PDB file of C-alpha atoms in Angstrom:
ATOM      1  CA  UNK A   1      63.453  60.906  65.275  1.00 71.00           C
ATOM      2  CA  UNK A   2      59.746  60.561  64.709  1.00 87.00           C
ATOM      3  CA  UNK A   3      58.491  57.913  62.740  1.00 94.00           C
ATOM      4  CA  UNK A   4      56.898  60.107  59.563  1.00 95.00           C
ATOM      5  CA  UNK A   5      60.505  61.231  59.776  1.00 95.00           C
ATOM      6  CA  UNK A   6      62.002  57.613  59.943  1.00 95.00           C
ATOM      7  CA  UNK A   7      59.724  56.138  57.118  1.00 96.00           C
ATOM      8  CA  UNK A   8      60.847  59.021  54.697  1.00 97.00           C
ATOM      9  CA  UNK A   9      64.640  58.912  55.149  1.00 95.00           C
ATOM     10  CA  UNK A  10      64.208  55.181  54.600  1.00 96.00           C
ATOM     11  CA  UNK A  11      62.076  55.673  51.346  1.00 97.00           C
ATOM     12  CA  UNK A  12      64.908  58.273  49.973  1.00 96.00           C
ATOM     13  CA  UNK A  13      67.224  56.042  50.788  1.00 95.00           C
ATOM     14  CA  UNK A  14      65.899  53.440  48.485  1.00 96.00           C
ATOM     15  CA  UNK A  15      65.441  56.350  45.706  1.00 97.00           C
ATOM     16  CA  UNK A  16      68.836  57.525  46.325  1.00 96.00           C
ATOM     17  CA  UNK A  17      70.449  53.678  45.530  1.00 96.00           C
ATOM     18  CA  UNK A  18      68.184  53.243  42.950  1.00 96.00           C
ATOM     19  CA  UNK A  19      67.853  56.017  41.169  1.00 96.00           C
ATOM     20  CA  UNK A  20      70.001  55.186  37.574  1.00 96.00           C
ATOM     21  CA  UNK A  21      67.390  51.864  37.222  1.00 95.00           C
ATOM     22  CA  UNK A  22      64.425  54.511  37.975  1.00 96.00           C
ATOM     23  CA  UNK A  23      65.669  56.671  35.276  1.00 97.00           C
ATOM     24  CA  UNK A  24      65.174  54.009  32.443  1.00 97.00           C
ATOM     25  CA  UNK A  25      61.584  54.279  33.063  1.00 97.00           C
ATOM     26  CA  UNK A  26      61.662  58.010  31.965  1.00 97.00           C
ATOM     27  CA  UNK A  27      63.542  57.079  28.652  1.00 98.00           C
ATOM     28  CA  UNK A  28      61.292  54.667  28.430  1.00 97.00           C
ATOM     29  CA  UNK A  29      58.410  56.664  28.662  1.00 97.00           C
ATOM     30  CA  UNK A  30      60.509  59.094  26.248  1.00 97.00           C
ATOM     31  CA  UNK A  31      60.068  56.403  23.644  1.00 96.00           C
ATOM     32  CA  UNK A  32      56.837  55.390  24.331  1.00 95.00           C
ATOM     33  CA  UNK A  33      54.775  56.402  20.863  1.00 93.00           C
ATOM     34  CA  UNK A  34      51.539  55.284  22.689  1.00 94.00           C
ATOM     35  CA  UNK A  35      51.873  58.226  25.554  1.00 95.00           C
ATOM     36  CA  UNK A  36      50.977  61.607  24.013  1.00 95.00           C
ATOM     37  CA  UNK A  37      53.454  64.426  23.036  1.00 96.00           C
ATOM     38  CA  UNK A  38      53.601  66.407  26.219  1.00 95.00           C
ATOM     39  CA  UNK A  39      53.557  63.174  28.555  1.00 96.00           C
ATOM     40  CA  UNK A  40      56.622  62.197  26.254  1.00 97.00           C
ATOM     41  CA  UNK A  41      58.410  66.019  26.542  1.00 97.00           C
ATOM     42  CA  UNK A  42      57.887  66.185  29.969  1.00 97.00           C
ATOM     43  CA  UNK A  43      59.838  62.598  30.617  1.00 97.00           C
ATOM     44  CA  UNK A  44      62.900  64.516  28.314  1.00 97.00           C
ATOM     45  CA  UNK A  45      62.548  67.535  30.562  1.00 97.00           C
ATOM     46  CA  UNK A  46      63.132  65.244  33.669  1.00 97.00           C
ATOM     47  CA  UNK A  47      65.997  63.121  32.314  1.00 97.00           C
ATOM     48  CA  UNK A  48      67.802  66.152  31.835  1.00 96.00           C
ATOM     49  CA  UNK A  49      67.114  67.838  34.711  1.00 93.00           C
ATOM     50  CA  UNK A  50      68.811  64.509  36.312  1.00 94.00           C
ATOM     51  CA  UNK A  51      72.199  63.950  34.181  1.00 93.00           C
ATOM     52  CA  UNK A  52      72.468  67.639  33.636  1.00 89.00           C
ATOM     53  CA  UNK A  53      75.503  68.623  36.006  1.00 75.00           C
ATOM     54  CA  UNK A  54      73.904  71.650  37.706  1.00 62.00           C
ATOM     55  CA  UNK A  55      75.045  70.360  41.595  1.00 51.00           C
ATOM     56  CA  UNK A  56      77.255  73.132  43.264  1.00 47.00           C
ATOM     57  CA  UNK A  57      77.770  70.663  46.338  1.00 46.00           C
ATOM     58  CA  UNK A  58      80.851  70.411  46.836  1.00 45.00           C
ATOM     59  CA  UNK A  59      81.408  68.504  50.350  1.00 48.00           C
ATOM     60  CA  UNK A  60      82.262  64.821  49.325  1.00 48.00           C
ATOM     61  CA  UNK A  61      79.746  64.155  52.149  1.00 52.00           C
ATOM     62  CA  UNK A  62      77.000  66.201  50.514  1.00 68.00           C
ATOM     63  CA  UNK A  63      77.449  64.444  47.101  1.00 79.00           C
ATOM     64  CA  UNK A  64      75.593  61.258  48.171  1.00 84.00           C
ATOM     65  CA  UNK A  65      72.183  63.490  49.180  1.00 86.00           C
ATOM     66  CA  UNK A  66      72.850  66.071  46.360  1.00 86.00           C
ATOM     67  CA  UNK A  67      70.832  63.757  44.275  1.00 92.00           C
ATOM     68  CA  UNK A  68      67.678  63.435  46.666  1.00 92.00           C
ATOM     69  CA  UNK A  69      66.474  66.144  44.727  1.00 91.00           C
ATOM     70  CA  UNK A  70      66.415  64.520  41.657  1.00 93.00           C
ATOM     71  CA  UNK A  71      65.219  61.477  43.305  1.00 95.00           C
ATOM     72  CA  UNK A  72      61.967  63.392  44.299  1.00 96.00           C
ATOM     73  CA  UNK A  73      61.849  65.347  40.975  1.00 96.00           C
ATOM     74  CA  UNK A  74      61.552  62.131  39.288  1.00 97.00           C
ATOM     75  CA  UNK A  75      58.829  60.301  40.836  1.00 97.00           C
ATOM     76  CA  UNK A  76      57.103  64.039  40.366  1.00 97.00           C
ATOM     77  CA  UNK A  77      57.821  63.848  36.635  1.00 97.00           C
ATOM     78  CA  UNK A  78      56.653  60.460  36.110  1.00 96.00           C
ATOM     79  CA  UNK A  79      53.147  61.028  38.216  1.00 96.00           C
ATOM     80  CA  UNK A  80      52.847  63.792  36.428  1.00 96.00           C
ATOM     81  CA  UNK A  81      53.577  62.514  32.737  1.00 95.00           C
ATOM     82  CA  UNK A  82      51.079  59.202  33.541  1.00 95.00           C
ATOM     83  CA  UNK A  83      48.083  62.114  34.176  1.00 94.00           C
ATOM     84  CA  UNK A  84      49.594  63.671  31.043  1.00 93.00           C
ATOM     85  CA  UNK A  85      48.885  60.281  29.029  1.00 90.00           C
ATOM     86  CA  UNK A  86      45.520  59.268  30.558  1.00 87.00           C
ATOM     87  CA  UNK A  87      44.052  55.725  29.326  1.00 88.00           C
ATOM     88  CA  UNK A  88      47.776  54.821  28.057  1.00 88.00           C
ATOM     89  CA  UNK A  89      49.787  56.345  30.814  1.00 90.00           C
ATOM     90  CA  UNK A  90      47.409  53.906  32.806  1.00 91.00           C
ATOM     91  CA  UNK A  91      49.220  51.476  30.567  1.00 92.00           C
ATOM     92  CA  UNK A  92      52.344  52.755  31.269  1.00 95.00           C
ATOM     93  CA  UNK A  93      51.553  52.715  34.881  1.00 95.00           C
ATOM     94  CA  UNK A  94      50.985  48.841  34.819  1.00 95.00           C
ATOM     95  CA  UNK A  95      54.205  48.103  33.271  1.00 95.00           C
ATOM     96  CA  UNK A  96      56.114  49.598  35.878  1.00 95.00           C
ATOM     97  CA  UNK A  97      53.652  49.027  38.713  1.00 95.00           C
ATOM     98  CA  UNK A  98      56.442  48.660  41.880  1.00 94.00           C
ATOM     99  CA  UNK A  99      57.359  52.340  41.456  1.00 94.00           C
ATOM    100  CA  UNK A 100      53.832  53.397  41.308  1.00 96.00           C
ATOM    101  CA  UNK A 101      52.118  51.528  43.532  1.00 95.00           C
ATOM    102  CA  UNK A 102      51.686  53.827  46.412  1.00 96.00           C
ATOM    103  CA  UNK A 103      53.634  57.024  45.010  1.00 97.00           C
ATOM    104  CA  UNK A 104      50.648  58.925  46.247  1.00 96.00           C
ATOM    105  CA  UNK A 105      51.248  58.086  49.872  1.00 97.00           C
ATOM    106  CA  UNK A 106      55.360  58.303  49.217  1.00 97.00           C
ATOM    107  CA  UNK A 107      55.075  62.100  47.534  1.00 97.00           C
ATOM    108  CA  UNK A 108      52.723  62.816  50.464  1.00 97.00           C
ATOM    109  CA  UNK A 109      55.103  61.601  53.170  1.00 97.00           C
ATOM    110  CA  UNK A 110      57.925  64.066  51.101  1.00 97.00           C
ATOM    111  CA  UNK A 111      55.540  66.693  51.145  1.00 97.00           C
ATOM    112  CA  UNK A 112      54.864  66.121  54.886  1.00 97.00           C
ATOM    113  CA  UNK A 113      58.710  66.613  56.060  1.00 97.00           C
ATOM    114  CA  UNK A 114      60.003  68.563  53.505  1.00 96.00           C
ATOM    115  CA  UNK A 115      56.865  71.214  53.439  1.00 96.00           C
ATOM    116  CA  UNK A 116      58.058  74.207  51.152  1.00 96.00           C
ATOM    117  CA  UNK A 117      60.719  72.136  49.972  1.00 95.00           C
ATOM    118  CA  UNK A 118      58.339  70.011  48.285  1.00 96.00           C
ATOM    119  CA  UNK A 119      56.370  73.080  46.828  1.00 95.00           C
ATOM    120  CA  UNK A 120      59.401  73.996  45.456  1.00 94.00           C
ATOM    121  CA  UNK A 121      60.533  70.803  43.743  1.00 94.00           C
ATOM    122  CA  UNK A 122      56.790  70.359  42.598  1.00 94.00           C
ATOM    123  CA  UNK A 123      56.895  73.472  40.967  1.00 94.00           C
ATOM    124  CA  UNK A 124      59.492  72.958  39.140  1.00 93.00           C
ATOM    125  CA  UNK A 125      57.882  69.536  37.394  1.00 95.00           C
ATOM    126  CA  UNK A 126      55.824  72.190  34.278  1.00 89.00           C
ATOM    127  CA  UNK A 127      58.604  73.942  33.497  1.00 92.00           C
ATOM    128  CA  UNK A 128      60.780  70.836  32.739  1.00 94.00           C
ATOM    129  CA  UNK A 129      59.329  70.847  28.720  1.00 93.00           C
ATOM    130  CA  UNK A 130      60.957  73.907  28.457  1.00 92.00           C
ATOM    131  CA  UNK A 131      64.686  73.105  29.238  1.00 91.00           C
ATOM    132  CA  UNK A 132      67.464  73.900  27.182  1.00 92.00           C
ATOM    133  CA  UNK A 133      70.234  71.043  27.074  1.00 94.00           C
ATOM    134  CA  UNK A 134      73.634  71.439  25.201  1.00 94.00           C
ATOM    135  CA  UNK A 135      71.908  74.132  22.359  1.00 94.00           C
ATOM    136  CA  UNK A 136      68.634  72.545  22.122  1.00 95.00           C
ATOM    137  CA  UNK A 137      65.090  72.609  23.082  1.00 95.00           C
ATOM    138  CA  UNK A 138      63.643  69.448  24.110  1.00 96.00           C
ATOM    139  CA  UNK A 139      61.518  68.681  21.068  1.00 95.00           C
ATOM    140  CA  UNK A 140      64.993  67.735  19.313  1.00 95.00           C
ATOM    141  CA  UNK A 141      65.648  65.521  21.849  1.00 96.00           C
ATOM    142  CA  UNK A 142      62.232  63.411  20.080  1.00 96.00           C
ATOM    143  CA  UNK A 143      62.486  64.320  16.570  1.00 96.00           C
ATOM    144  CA  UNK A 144      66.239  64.590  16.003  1.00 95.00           C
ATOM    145  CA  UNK A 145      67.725  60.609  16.036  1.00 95.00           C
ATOM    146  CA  UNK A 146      71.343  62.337  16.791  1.00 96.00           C
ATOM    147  CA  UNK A 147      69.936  64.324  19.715  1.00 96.00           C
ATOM    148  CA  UNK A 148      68.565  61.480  20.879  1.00 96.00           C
ATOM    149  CA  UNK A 149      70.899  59.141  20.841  1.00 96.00           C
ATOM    150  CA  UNK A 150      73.365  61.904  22.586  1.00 96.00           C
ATOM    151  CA  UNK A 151      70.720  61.774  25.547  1.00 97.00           C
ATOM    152  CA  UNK A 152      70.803  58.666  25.921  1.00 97.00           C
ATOM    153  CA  UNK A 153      74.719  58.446  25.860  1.00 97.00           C
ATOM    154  CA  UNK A 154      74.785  61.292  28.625  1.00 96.00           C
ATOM    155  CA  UNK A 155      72.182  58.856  30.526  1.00 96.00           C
ATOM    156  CA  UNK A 156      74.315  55.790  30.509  1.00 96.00           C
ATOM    157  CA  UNK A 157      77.384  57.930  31.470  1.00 95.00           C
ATOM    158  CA  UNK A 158      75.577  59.179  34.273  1.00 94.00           C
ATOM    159  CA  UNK A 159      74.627  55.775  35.293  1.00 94.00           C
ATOM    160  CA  UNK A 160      78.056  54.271  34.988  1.00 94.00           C
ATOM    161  CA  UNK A 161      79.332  57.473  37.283  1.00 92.00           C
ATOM    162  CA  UNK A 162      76.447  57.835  39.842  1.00 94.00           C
ATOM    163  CA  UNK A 163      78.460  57.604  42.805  1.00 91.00           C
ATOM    164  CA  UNK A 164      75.557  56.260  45.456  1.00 92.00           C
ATOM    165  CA  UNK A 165      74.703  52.350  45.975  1.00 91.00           C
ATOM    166  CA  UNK A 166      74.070  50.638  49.409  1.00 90.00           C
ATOM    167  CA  UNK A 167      77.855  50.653  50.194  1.00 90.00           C
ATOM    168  CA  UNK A 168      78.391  54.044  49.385  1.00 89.00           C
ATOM    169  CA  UNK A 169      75.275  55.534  51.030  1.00 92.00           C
ATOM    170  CA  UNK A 170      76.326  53.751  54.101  1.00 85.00           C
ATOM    171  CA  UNK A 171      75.340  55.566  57.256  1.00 84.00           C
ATOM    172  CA  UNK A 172      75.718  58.647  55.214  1.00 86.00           C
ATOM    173  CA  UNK A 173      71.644  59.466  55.191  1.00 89.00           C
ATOM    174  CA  UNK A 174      70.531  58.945  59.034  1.00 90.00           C
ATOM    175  CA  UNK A 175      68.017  61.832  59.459  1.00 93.00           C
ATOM    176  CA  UNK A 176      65.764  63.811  57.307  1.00 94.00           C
ATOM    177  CA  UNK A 177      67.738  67.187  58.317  1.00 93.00           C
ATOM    178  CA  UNK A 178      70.410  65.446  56.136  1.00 91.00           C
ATOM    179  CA  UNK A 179      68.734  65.443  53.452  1.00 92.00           C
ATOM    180  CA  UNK A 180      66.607  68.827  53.275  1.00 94.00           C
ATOM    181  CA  UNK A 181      69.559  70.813  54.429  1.00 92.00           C
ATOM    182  CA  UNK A 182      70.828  69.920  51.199  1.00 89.00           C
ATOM    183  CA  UNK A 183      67.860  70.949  49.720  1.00 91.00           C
ATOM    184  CA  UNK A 184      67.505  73.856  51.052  1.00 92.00           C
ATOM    185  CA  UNK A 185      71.030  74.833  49.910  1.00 88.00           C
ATOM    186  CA  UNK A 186      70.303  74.528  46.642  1.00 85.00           C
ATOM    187  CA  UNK A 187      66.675  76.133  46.594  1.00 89.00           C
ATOM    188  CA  UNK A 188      68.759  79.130  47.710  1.00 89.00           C
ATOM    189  CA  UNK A 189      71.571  78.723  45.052  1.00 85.00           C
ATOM    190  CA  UNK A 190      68.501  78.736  42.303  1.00 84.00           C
ATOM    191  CA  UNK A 191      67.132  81.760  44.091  1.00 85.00           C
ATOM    192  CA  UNK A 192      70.784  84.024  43.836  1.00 88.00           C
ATOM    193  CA  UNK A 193      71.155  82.470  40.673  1.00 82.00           C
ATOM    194  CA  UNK A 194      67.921  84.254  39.827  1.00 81.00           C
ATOM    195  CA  UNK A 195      68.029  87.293  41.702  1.00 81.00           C
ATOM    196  CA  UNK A 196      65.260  86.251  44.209  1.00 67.00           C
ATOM    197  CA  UNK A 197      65.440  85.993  48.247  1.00 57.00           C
ATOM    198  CA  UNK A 198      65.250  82.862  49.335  1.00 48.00           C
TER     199      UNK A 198
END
């Protein structure tokens, strides 16, 4: 295994185990009054896109890297959502400065090994403000104390049930091909799903 290769299983790895903790920082950032409205949307859009249940893995083996997805889609949403809120994203930024130090470099090193599998999760990161989510558009999800407090329930449920940590992940995530083949799986599922080739 190459070392580009190496250096990015490693960093999903990390992304993978600590994904629930990484997810705060988007309902954070869904709170924050400071960011603007879209910057604040678009961190909704990508919380859902995480605790909805749309994985049709179903090898146990698979489950651990079905969410390496939505560990990439994440650190998209929140780079993207920081550009959204300019001088107070930058503010945002500083607060939670160890996952953003050096995302550049990380989403580049993705983009390097996972090539049109990154396009595709990248492209994905604009159309997150317009997700439905149990009936409702994501505005509700900001103006609506109900549907937000809902979100966050789902949120904490999927933290309590996310099934990877360092035990779990074990050996489980050795090469890249691990995780992209998952990946890859899915990008075609979305593609039937939607009457497109793959």
């Amino acid at each position: 295994m190459s070392t580009v290769e190496s250096k990015f299983v490693e960093l999903v790895r990390g992304w993978l185990v600590s994904l629930p903790h990484d997810l705060k920082i988007a309902f954070d950032a869904m709170d924050d009054e400071n960011l603007p409205r879209n910057a604040r949307e678009l961190a909704v859009g990508t919380i859902i896109y995480i605790v909805s249940p749309h994985d049709s893995v179903s090898d146990r083996n698979d489950t651990i890297v079905s969410f390496a997805d939505d560990a990439v889609l994440l650190r998209l949403g929140l780079k993207r959502l920081i550009q959204l809120g300019e001088e107070d994203g930058a503010a945002f930024r500083d607060r939670y400065a160890e996952v953003f130090d050096g995302l550049d470099d990380q989403l580049q090193l993705c983009g390097t090994v996972m090539g049109d599998l990154m396009t595709w999760l990248a492209g994905k990161v604009e159309s997150l403000r317009n997700l439905d989510y149990k009936g409702k558009k994501i505005k509700a999800y900001l103006d609506d104390d109900e549907a937000r407090e809902a979100l966050f329930d789902d949120g904490l449920v999927f933290r309590t049930n996310y099934p990877v940590d360092e035990t779990t992940i074990g050996d489980k995530v050795k090469k890249a091909s691990t995780i992209t083949d998952v990946m890859r799986r899915r990008k075609a599922e979305e593609a039937r799903a939607k009457g497109q080739a793959s």
